[in-house]
mmCIF file of C-alpha atoms in Angstrom:
data_model
loop_
_atom_site.group_PDB
_atom_site.id
_atom_site.type_symbol
_atom_site.label_atom_id
_atom_site.label_comp_id
_atom_site.label_asym_id
_atom_site.label_seq_id
_atom_site.Cartn_x
_atom_site.Cartn_y
_atom_site.Cartn_z
ATOM 1 C CA UNK A 1 201.270 92.937 79.389
ATOM 2 C CA UNK A 2 200.688 89.719 78.357
ATOM 3 C CA UNK A 3 196.347 90.409 78.665
ATOM 4 C CA UNK A 4 197.250 93.672 76.363
ATOM 5 C CA UNK A 5 198.973 91.320 73.748
ATOM 6 C CA UNK A 6 195.973 88.723 74.204
ATOM 7 C CA UNK A 7 193.337 91.657 73.971
ATOM 8 C CA UNK A 8 195.529 93.191 70.674
ATOM 9 C CA UNK A 9 195.088 89.461 69.235
ATOM 10 C CA UNK A 10 191.761 88.903 69.877
ATOM 11 C CA UNK A 11 190.372 92.366 68.702
ATOM 12 C CA UNK A 12 192.467 91.137 65.052
ATOM 13 C CA UNK A 13 191.063 88.014 64.916
ATOM 14 C CA UNK A 14 187.551 89.342 65.238
ATOM 15 C CA UNK A 15 188.239 92.443 62.354
ATOM 16 C CA UNK A 16 189.267 89.074 60.211
ATOM 17 C CA UNK A 17 185.899 87.547 60.792
ATOM 18 C CA UNK A 18 183.994 90.437 59.377
ATOM 19 C CA UNK A 19 185.883 90.623 56.762
ATOM 20 C CA UNK A 20 184.338 89.014 53.593
ATOM 21 C CA UNK A 21 183.445 89.155 50.366
ATOM 22 C CA UNK A 22 180.339 88.143 48.340
ATOM 23 C CA UNK A 23 179.936 87.459 44.538
ATOM 24 C CA UNK A 24 176.486 88.091 42.422
ATOM 25 C CA UNK A 25 175.594 88.990 39.517
ATOM 26 C CA UNK A 26 174.656 93.071 39.017
ATOM 27 C CA UNK A 27 170.571 93.046 38.033
ATOM 28 C CA UNK A 28 170.232 96.577 38.784
ATOM 29 C CA UNK A 29 171.890 99.669 38.588
ATOM 30 C CA UNK A 30 170.055 102.444 40.705
ATOM 31 C CA UNK A 31 172.306 105.262 40.449
ATOM 32 C CA UNK A 32 176.397 105.439 40.365
ATOM 33 C CA UNK A 33 176.909 104.098 44.018
ATOM 34 C CA UNK A 34 174.051 101.555 44.232
ATOM 35 C CA UNK A 35 173.536 98.316 42.799
ATOM 36 C CA UNK A 36 171.178 95.119 43.779
ATOM 37 C CA UNK A 37 173.335 91.795 43.152
ATOM 38 C CA UNK A 38 171.716 88.564 43.106
ATOM 39 C CA UNK A 39 174.244 86.278 44.960
ATOM 40 C CA UNK A 40 175.028 82.574 44.282
ATOM 41 C CA UNK A 41 172.901 81.274 47.078
ATOM 42 C CA UNK A 42 169.824 83.452 45.205
ATOM 43 C CA UNK A 43 169.583 86.310 47.846
ATOM 44 C CA UNK A 44 169.070 89.902 46.495
ATOM 45 C CA UNK A 45 171.310 92.372 47.986
ATOM 46 C CA UNK A 46 171.231 96.147 47.525
ATOM 47 C CA UNK A 47 175.024 97.100 47.957
ATOM 48 C CA UNK A 48 175.880 100.879 48.534
ATOM 49 C CA UNK A 49 179.865 101.948 47.121
ATOM 50 C CA UNK A 50 182.291 102.476 49.715
ATOM 51 C CA UNK A 51 183.871 105.987 49.964
ATOM 52 C CA UNK A 52 182.143 107.206 47.067
ATOM 53 C CA UNK A 53 179.130 109.554 46.718
ATOM 54 C CA UNK A 54 177.575 109.626 42.833
ATOM 55 C CA UNK A 55 175.339 112.587 41.789
ATOM 56 C CA UNK A 56 171.590 111.911 42.759
ATOM 57 C CA UNK A 57 169.270 110.734 39.761
ATOM 58 C CA UNK A 58 167.426 114.264 39.554
ATOM 59 C CA UNK A 59 170.819 116.068 40.126
ATOM 60 C CA UNK A 60 173.010 117.631 37.463
ATOM 61 C CA UNK A 61 174.945 114.473 36.155
ATOM 62 C CA UNK A 62 173.422 112.253 38.016
ATOM 63 C CA UNK A 63 171.947 110.235 34.827
ATOM 64 C CA UNK A 64 175.516 110.050 33.266
ATOM 65 C CA UNK A 65 176.720 109.021 36.236
ATOM 66 C CA UNK A 66 174.079 105.997 36.660
ATOM 67 C CA UNK A 67 174.938 105.516 32.660
ATOM 68 C CA UNK A 68 178.462 104.961 33.266
ATOM 69 C CA UNK A 69 178.252 102.542 35.845
ATOM 70 C CA UNK A 70 175.372 100.724 33.684
ATOM 71 C CA UNK A 71 177.986 100.321 30.985
ATOM 72 C CA UNK A 72 180.678 99.020 33.349
ATOM 73 C CA UNK A 73 178.807 96.360 35.403
ATOM 74 C CA UNK A 74 174.954 95.845 34.565
ATOM 75 C CA UNK A 75 174.451 92.222 34.009
ATOM 76 C CA UNK A 76 177.817 91.412 35.196
ATOM 77 C CA UNK A 77 179.371 89.184 37.819
ATOM 78 C CA UNK A 78 181.121 91.588 40.291
ATOM 79 C CA UNK A 79 182.992 90.677 43.839
ATOM 80 C CA UNK A 80 182.285 92.931 46.566
ATOM 81 C CA UNK A 81 184.579 93.449 49.767
ATOM 82 C CA UNK A 82 182.283 94.170 52.481
ATOM 83 C CA UNK A 83 183.338 96.854 54.526
ATOM 84 C CA UNK A 84 180.085 97.540 56.601
ATOM 85 C CA UNK A 85 176.450 97.888 56.658
ATOM 86 C CA UNK A 86 174.718 101.225 56.184
ATOM 87 C CA UNK A 87 171.723 102.662 58.154
ATOM 88 C CA UNK A 88 169.115 101.694 55.608
ATOM 89 C CA UNK A 89 170.664 97.899 55.639
ATOM 90 C CA UNK A 90 172.523 98.046 52.405
ATOM 91 C CA UNK A 91 176.134 96.507 52.700
ATOM 92 C CA UNK A 92 178.703 99.111 52.196
ATOM 93 C CA UNK A 93 181.645 97.504 49.989
ATOM 94 C CA UNK A 94 184.638 97.702 47.496
ATOM 95 C CA UNK A 95 183.141 96.613 44.155
ATOM 96 C CA UNK A 96 185.290 94.844 41.731
ATOM 97 C CA UNK A 97 184.519 93.430 38.123
ATOM 98 C CA UNK A 98 186.943 91.634 36.471
ATOM 99 C CA UNK A 99 189.701 92.944 39.052
ATOM 100 C CA UNK A 100 189.005 96.644 38.477
ATOM 101 C CA UNK A 101 187.774 98.768 41.357
ATOM 102 C CA UNK A 102 184.986 99.737 40.299
ATOM 103 C CA UNK A 103 184.555 102.430 43.145
ATOM 104 C CA UNK A 104 187.721 103.952 42.271
ATOM 105 C CA UNK A 105 187.150 103.949 38.826
ATOM 106 C CA UNK A 106 184.182 106.128 39.191
ATOM 107 C CA UNK A 107 186.337 108.696 41.163
ATOM 108 C CA UNK A 108 188.861 108.503 38.587
ATOM 109 C CA UNK A 109 186.632 109.165 35.517
ATOM 110 C CA UNK A 110 184.509 112.321 37.256
ATOM 111 C CA UNK A 111 181.605 110.024 38.035
ATOM 112 C CA UNK A 112 181.645 110.396 41.638
ATOM 113 C CA UNK A 113 183.126 112.029 44.726
ATOM 114 C CA UNK A 114 185.400 110.884 47.102
ATOM 115 C CA UNK A 115 183.393 110.262 49.903
ATOM 116 C CA UNK A 116 185.682 111.578 52.975
ATOM 117 C CA UNK A 117 182.987 111.331 55.700
ATOM 118 C CA UNK A 118 183.377 107.915 55.658
ATOM 119 C CA UNK A 119 186.837 107.077 53.892
ATOM 120 C CA UNK A 120 188.597 109.837 55.380
ATOM 121 C CA UNK A 121 192.159 107.941 55.046
ATOM 122 C CA UNK A 122 191.736 106.514 51.768
ATOM 123 C CA UNK A 123 194.599 108.084 49.765
ATOM 124 C CA UNK A 124 194.185 106.194 46.568
ATOM 125 C CA UNK A 125 190.426 107.927 46.452
ATOM 126 C CA UNK A 126 191.710 111.251 47.299
ATOM 127 C CA UNK A 127 194.345 111.383 44.584
ATOM 128 C CA UNK A 128 192.007 110.080 42.216
ATOM 129 C CA UNK A 129 189.757 112.934 42.619
ATOM 130 C CA UNK A 130 192.214 115.484 42.730
ATOM 131 C CA UNK A 131 193.432 113.936 39.103
ATOM 132 C CA UNK A 132 189.907 114.036 38.014
ATOM 133 C CA UNK A 133 189.590 117.875 39.192
ATOM 134 C CA UNK A 134 192.611 118.941 37.488
ATOM 135 C CA UNK A 135 191.949 117.119 34.162
ATOM 136 C CA UNK A 136 188.435 118.575 34.286
ATOM 137 C CA UNK A 137 186.706 114.967 33.491
ATOM 138 C CA UNK A 138 183.204 113.708 34.446
ATOM 139 C CA UNK A 139 181.234 116.493 36.596
ATOM 140 C CA UNK A 140 184.293 118.197 37.473
ATOM 141 C CA UNK A 141 183.586 119.624 33.777
ATOM 142 C CA UNK A 142 181.549 122.437 35.969
ATOM 143 C CA UNK A 143 183.357 124.744 37.687
ATOM 144 C CA UNK A 144 181.833 124.231 41.238
ATOM 145 C CA UNK A 145 179.324 121.075 41.131
ATOM 146 C CA UNK A 146 177.549 120.639 44.146
ATOM 147 C CA UNK A 147 178.393 117.583 46.262
ATOM 148 C CA UNK A 148 175.191 114.961 46.458
ATOM 149 C CA UNK A 149 175.859 115.020 50.287
ATOM 150 C CA UNK A 150 174.928 119.054 50.064
ATOM 151 C CA UNK A 151 172.280 118.482 47.120
ATOM 152 C CA UNK A 152 170.088 115.656 49.399
ATOM 153 C CA UNK A 153 170.609 118.443 52.811
ATOM 154 C CA UNK A 154 168.913 121.247 50.333
ATOM 155 C CA UNK A 155 165.950 118.642 49.281
ATOM 156 C CA UNK A 156 165.439 118.121 52.526
ATOM 157 C CA UNK A 157 165.059 121.785 53.674
#
């Protein structure tokens, strides 16, 4: 029992050591869920928004989603709660501007989907998407918008 407790405590401490926040100025908004920042130490860092997937630029509503995100945070100082690194080496995190969760805001306003595959248990994102759908906000004005993961898959064929 004691060994199990020590193992659990060790894992918890390891998890805490990975929890990190970075700060920086947004220098590029690539699309509705990816930005580049300049960190306080001068490093350029690409950031993919955790738990959301926005329309691709060439996809219907893609430019609108990009524009909404640009108006919110382009050239602004943001805080990023780092969750992971993706297969392309980008930081994956929750982006905050002036205390606002930008990831959540993009879903609430119908400018991005809740990316269930990578954030299954995020009830806040789930509720936000259901509400945006109900209110027909943003991309939900369309009766059956194509999710970006399907759009990307179809483009590869």
